[in-house]
Short mmCIF file of C-alpha atoms in Angstrom, two decimals:
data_model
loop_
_atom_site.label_atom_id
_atom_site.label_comp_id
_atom_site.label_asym_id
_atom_site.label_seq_id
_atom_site.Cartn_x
_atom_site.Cartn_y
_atom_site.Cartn_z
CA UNK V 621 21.33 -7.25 15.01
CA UNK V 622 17.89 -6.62 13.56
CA UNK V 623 19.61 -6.19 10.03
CA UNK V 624 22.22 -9.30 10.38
CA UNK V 625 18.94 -11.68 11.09
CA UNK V 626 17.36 -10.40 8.29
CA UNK V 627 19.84 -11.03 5.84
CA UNK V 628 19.51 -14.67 7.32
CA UNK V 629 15.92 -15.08 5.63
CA UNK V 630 16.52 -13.02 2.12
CA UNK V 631 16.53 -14.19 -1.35
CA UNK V 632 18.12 -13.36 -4.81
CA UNK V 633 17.43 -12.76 -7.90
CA UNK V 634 18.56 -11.70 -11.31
CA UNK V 635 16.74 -8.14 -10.74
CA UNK V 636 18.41 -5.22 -8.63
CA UNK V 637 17.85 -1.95 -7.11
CA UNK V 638 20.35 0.86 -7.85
CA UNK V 639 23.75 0.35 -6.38
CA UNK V 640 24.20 2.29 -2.60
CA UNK V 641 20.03 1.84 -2.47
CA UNK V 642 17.56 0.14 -0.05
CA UNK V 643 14.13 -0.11 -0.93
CA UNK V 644 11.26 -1.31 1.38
CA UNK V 645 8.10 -1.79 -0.24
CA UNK V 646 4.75 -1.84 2.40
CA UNK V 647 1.10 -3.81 1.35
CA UNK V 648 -2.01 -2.68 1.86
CA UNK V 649 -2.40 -1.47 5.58
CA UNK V 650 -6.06 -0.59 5.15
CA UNK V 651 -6.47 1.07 8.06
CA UNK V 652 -4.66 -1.41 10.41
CA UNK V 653 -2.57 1.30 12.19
CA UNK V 654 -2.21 -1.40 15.26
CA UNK V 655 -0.26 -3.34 12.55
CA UNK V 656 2.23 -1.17 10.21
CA UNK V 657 3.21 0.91 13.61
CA UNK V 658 5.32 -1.85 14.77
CA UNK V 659 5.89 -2.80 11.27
CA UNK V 660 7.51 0.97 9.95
CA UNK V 661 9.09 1.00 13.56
CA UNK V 662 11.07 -2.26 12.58
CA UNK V 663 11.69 -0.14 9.08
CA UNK V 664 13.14 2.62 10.19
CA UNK V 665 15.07 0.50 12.85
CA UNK V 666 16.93 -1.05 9.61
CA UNK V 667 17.31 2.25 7.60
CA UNK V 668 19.12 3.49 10.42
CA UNK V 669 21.32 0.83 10.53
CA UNK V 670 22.06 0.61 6.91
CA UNK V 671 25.05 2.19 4.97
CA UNK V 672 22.85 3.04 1.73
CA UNK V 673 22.92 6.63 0.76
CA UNK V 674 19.54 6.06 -0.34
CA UNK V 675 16.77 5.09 1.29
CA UNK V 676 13.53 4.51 0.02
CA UNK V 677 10.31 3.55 1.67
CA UNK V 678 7.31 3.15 -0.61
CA UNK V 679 3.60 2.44 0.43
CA UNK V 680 1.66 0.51 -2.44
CA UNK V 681 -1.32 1.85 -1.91
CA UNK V 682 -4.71 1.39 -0.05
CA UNK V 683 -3.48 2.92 3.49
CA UNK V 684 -7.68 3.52 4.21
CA UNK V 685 -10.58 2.03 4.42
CA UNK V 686 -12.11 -1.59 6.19
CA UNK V 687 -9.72 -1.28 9.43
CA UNK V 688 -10.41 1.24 12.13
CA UNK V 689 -7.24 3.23 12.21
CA UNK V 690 -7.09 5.01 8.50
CA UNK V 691 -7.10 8.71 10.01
CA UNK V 692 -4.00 7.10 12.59
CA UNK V 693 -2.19 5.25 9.50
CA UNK V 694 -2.48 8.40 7.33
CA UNK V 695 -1.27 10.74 10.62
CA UNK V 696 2.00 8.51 10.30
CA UNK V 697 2.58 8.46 6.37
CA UNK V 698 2.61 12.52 7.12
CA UNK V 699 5.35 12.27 9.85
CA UNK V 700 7.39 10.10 7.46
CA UNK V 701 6.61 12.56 4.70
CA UNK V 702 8.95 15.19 6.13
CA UNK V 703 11.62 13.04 7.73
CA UNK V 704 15.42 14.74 6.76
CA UNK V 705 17.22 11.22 5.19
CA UNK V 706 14.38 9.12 4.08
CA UNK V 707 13.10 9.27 0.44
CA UNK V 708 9.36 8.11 1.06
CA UNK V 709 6.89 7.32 -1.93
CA UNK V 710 3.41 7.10 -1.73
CA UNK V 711 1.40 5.09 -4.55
CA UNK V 712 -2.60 5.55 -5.17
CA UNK V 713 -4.36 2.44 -4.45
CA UNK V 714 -8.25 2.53 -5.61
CA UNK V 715 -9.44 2.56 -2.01
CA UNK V 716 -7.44 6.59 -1.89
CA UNK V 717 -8.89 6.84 -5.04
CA UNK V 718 -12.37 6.59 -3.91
CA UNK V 719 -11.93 8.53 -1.03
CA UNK V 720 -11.22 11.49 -2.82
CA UNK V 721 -13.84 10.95 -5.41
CA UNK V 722 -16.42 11.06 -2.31
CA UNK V 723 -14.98 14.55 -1.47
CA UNK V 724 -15.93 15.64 -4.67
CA UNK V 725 -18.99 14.11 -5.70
CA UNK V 726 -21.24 12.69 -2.61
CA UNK V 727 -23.18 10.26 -5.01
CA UNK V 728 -19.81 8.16 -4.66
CA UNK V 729 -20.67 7.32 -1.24
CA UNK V 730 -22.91 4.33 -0.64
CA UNK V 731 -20.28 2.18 -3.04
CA UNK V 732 -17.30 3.45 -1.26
CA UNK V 733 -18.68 2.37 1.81
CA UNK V 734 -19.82 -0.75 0.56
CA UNK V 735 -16.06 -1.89 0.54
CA UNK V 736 -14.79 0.02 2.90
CA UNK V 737 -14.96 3.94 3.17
CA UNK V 738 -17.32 3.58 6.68
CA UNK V 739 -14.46 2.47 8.86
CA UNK V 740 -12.44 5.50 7.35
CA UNK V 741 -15.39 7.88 7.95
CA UNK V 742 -15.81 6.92 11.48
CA UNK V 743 -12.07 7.14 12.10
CA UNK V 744 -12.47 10.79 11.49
CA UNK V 745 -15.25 11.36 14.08
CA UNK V 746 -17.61 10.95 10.74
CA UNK V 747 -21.03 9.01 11.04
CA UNK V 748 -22.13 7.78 7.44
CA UNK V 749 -25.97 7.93 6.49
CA UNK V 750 -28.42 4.88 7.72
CA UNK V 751 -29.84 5.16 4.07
CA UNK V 752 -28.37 4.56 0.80
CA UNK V 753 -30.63 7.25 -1.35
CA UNK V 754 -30.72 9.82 1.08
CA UNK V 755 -28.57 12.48 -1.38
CA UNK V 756 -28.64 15.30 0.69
CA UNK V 757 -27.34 13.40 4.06
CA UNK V 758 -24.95 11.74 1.40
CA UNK V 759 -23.42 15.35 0.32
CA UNK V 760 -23.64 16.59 4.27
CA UNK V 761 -21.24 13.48 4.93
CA UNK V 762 -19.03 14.59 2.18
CA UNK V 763 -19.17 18.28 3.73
CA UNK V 764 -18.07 16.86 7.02
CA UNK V 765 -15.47 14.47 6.09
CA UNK V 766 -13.80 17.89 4.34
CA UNK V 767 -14.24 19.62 7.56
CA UNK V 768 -12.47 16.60 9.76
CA UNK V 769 -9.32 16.15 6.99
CA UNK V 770 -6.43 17.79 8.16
CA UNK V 771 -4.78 19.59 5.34
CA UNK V 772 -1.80 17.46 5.79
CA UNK V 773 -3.33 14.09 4.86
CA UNK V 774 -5.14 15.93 1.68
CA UNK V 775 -2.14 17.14 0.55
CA UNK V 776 -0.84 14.22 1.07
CA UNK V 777 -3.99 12.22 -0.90
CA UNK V 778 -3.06 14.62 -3.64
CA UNK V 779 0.69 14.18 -4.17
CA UNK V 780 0.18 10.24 -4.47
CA UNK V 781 1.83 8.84 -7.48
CA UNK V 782 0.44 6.01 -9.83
CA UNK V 783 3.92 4.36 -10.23
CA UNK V 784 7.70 4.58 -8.65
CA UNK V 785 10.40 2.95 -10.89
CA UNK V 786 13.83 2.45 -9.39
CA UNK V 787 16.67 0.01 -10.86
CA UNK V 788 14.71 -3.16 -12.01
CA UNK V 789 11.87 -2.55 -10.11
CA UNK V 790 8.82 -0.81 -10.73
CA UNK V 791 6.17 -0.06 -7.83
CA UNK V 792 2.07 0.17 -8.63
CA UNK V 793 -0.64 -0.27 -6.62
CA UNK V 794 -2.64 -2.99 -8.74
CA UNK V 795 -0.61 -4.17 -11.45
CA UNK V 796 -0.20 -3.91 -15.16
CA UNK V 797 -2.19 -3.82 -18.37
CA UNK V 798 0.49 -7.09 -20.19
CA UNK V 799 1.21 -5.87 -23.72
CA UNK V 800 1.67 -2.38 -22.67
CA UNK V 801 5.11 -0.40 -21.77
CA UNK V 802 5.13 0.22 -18.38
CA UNK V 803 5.74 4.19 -18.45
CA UNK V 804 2.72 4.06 -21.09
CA UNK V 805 0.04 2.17 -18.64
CA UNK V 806 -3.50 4.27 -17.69
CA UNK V 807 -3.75 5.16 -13.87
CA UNK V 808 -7.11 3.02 -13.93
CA UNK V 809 -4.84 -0.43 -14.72
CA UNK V 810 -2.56 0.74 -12.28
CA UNK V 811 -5.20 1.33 -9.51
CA UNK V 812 -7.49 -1.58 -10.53
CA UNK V 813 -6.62 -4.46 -13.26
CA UNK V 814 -6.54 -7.52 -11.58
CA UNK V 815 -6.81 -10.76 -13.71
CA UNK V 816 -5.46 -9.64 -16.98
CA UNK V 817 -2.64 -8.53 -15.18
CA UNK V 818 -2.38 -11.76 -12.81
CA UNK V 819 -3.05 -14.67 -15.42
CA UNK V 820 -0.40 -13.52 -18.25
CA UNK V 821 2.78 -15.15 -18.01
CA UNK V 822 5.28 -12.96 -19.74
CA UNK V 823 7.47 -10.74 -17.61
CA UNK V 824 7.59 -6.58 -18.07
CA UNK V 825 10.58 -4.75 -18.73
CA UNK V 826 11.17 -4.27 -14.98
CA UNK V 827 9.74 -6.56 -11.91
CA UNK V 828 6.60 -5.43 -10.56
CA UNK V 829 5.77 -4.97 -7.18
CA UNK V 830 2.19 -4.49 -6.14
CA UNK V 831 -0.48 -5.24 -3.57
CA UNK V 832 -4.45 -4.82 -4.29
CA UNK V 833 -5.05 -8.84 -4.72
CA UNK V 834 -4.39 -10.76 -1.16
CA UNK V 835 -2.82 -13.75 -1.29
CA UNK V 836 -1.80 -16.38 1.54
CA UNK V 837 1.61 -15.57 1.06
CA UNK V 838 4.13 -12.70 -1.05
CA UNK V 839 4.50 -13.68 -4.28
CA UNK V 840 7.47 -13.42 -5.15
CA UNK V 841 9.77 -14.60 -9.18
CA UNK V 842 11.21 -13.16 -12.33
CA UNK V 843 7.85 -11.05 -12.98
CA UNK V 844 6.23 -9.92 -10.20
CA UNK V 845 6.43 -9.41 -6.11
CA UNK V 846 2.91 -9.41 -4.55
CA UNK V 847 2.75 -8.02 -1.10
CA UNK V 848 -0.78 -8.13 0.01
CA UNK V 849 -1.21 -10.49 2.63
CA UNK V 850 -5.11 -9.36 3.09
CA UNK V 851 -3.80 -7.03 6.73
CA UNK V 852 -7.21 -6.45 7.67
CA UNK V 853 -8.80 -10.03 7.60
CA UNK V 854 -5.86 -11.84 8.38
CA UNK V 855 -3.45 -9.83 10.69
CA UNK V 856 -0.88 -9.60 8.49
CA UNK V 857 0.74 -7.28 6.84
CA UNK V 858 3.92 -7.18 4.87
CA UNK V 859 7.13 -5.12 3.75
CA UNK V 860 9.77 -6.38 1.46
CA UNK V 861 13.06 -5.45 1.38
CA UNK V 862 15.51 -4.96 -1.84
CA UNK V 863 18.85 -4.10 -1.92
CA UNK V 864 20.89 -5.06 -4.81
CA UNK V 865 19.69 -8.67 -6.12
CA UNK V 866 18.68 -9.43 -2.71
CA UNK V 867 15.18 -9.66 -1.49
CA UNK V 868 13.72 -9.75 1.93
CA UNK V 869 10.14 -10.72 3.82
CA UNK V 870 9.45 -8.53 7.06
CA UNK V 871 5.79 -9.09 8.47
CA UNK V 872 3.56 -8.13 11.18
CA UNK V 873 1.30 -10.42 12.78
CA UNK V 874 -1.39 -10.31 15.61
CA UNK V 875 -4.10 -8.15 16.33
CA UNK V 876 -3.88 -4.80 19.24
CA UNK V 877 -1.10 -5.31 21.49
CA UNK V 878 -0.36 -8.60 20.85
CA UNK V 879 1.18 -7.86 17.26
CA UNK V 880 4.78 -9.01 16.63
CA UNK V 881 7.21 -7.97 13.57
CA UNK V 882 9.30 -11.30 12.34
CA UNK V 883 11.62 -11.78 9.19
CA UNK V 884 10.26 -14.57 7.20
CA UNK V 885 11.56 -16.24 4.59
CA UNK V 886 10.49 -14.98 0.93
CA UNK V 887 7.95 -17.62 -0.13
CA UNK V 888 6.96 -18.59 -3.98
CA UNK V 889 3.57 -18.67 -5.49
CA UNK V 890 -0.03 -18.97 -3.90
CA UNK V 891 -3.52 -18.49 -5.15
CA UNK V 892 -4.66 -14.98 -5.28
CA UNK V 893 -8.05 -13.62 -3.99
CA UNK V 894 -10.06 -10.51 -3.84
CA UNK V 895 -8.84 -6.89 -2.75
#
């Protein structure tokens, strides 16, 4: 049922996965656990009804930080870590990336948590400092965030990959540096361009799909698939779906208990904003 309605609400294109492959492709969940529960639930509900031999579920990066759940999301990207059947790919947004950075060098701190990283402190039982140039309570924090990490969700911070390329698709966190081969781009374009990447017109040799800039809606043509729908401001977040030249919209909306999971259709352009 679930996979019948959504093939009611998909798209094509001239791009494909591999043949016998699904591919689902989740935004930035930034901490929003309330939100891509449902939303992986629904997933999983249509990789087990699928024929593919296989499956792939990729997250595109920036699981952590501004919503109150990151320690619960990242708890659930373990579980689907191991699971026997499922090929699941995590990508390094620049909200991971600082994250880590803090666990190395405490000076990091104050800007990571000016965007973010005190939600995903306090999700670990973590209270960050009252004042920005107090080092040594700074490097204490650090200590303690260490301490409260499971080893599972460091090893999997660690094993995150800057890019997944399947078929005519190829999956980054940010974007791409245009004028530059895809398997040639720095991890800092991946993790961070933004405009340069946004504003040029000419397509890559594959499609790229991508979160890191919220917009209203997906994007979705010939060049790119954008799948940040801003989850932790606007209570909703987003998966697409591709499987052959089809392409589908799967979203979460609401806030607590009240969230719901509905196929949408695939939208075209909107104006982008900041991530």
């Amino acid at each position: 049922m679930f996979s019948r309605l959504f093939a009611d609400r998909s798209a094509r294109s001239t791009s494909s996965t591999l043949p016998d492959c699904v591919i689902w492709a989740v935004g930035d969940i930034h901490g929003r656990e309330d939100l891509s529960d449902p939303l992986i639930d629904a997933i999983e509900a249509d990789l087990s009804a699928t024929s593919a031999s296989r499956k792939v579920l990729i997250f595109l990066g920036d699981h952590v930080d501004r919503g109150s759940g990151s320690r619960a999301v990242l708890d659930r990207l373990v579980r689907l870590a191991g699971q026997p059947g499922l090929e699941a790919r995590f990508i390094r947004g620049n909200h991971e990336d600082r994250m880590e950075a803090f666990l190395e060098d405490p000076r990091v701190g104050p800007s990571w948590c000016d965007y973010g990283g005190r939600d995903t402190l306090m999700s670990y039982g973590v209270n960050p400092p009252t004042m920005r140039g107090d080092a040594e309570a700074w490097a204490e924090t650090s200590r303690a965030l260490a301490e409260a990490l499971p080893e599972s969700h460091r090893i999997l911070l660690s094993r995150q990959e800057y890019s997944v390329s399947i078929g005519d698709y190829f999956f980054t966190h940010a974007g791409a540096r245009p004028g530059v081969a895809l398997s040639h781009q720095s991890p800092e374009d991946l993790m961070w361009i933004r405009q340069a990447f946004l504003d040029h017109a000419a397509p890559f040799e594959q499609v790229v799909v991508h979160g890191h800039t919220p917009t209203e809606q997906v994007i979705s043509d010939n060049r790119r698939i954008g799948v940040d729908t801003g989850a932790y401001a606007t209570n909703i977040l987003s998966a697409v779906r591709l499987e052959g030249t089809t392409r589908s919209l799967l979203q979460a909306t609401g806030r607590g208990s009240g969230v719901i999971v509905t196929p949408r259709d695939l939208p075209g352009g909107t104006r982008s904003g900041r991530g």
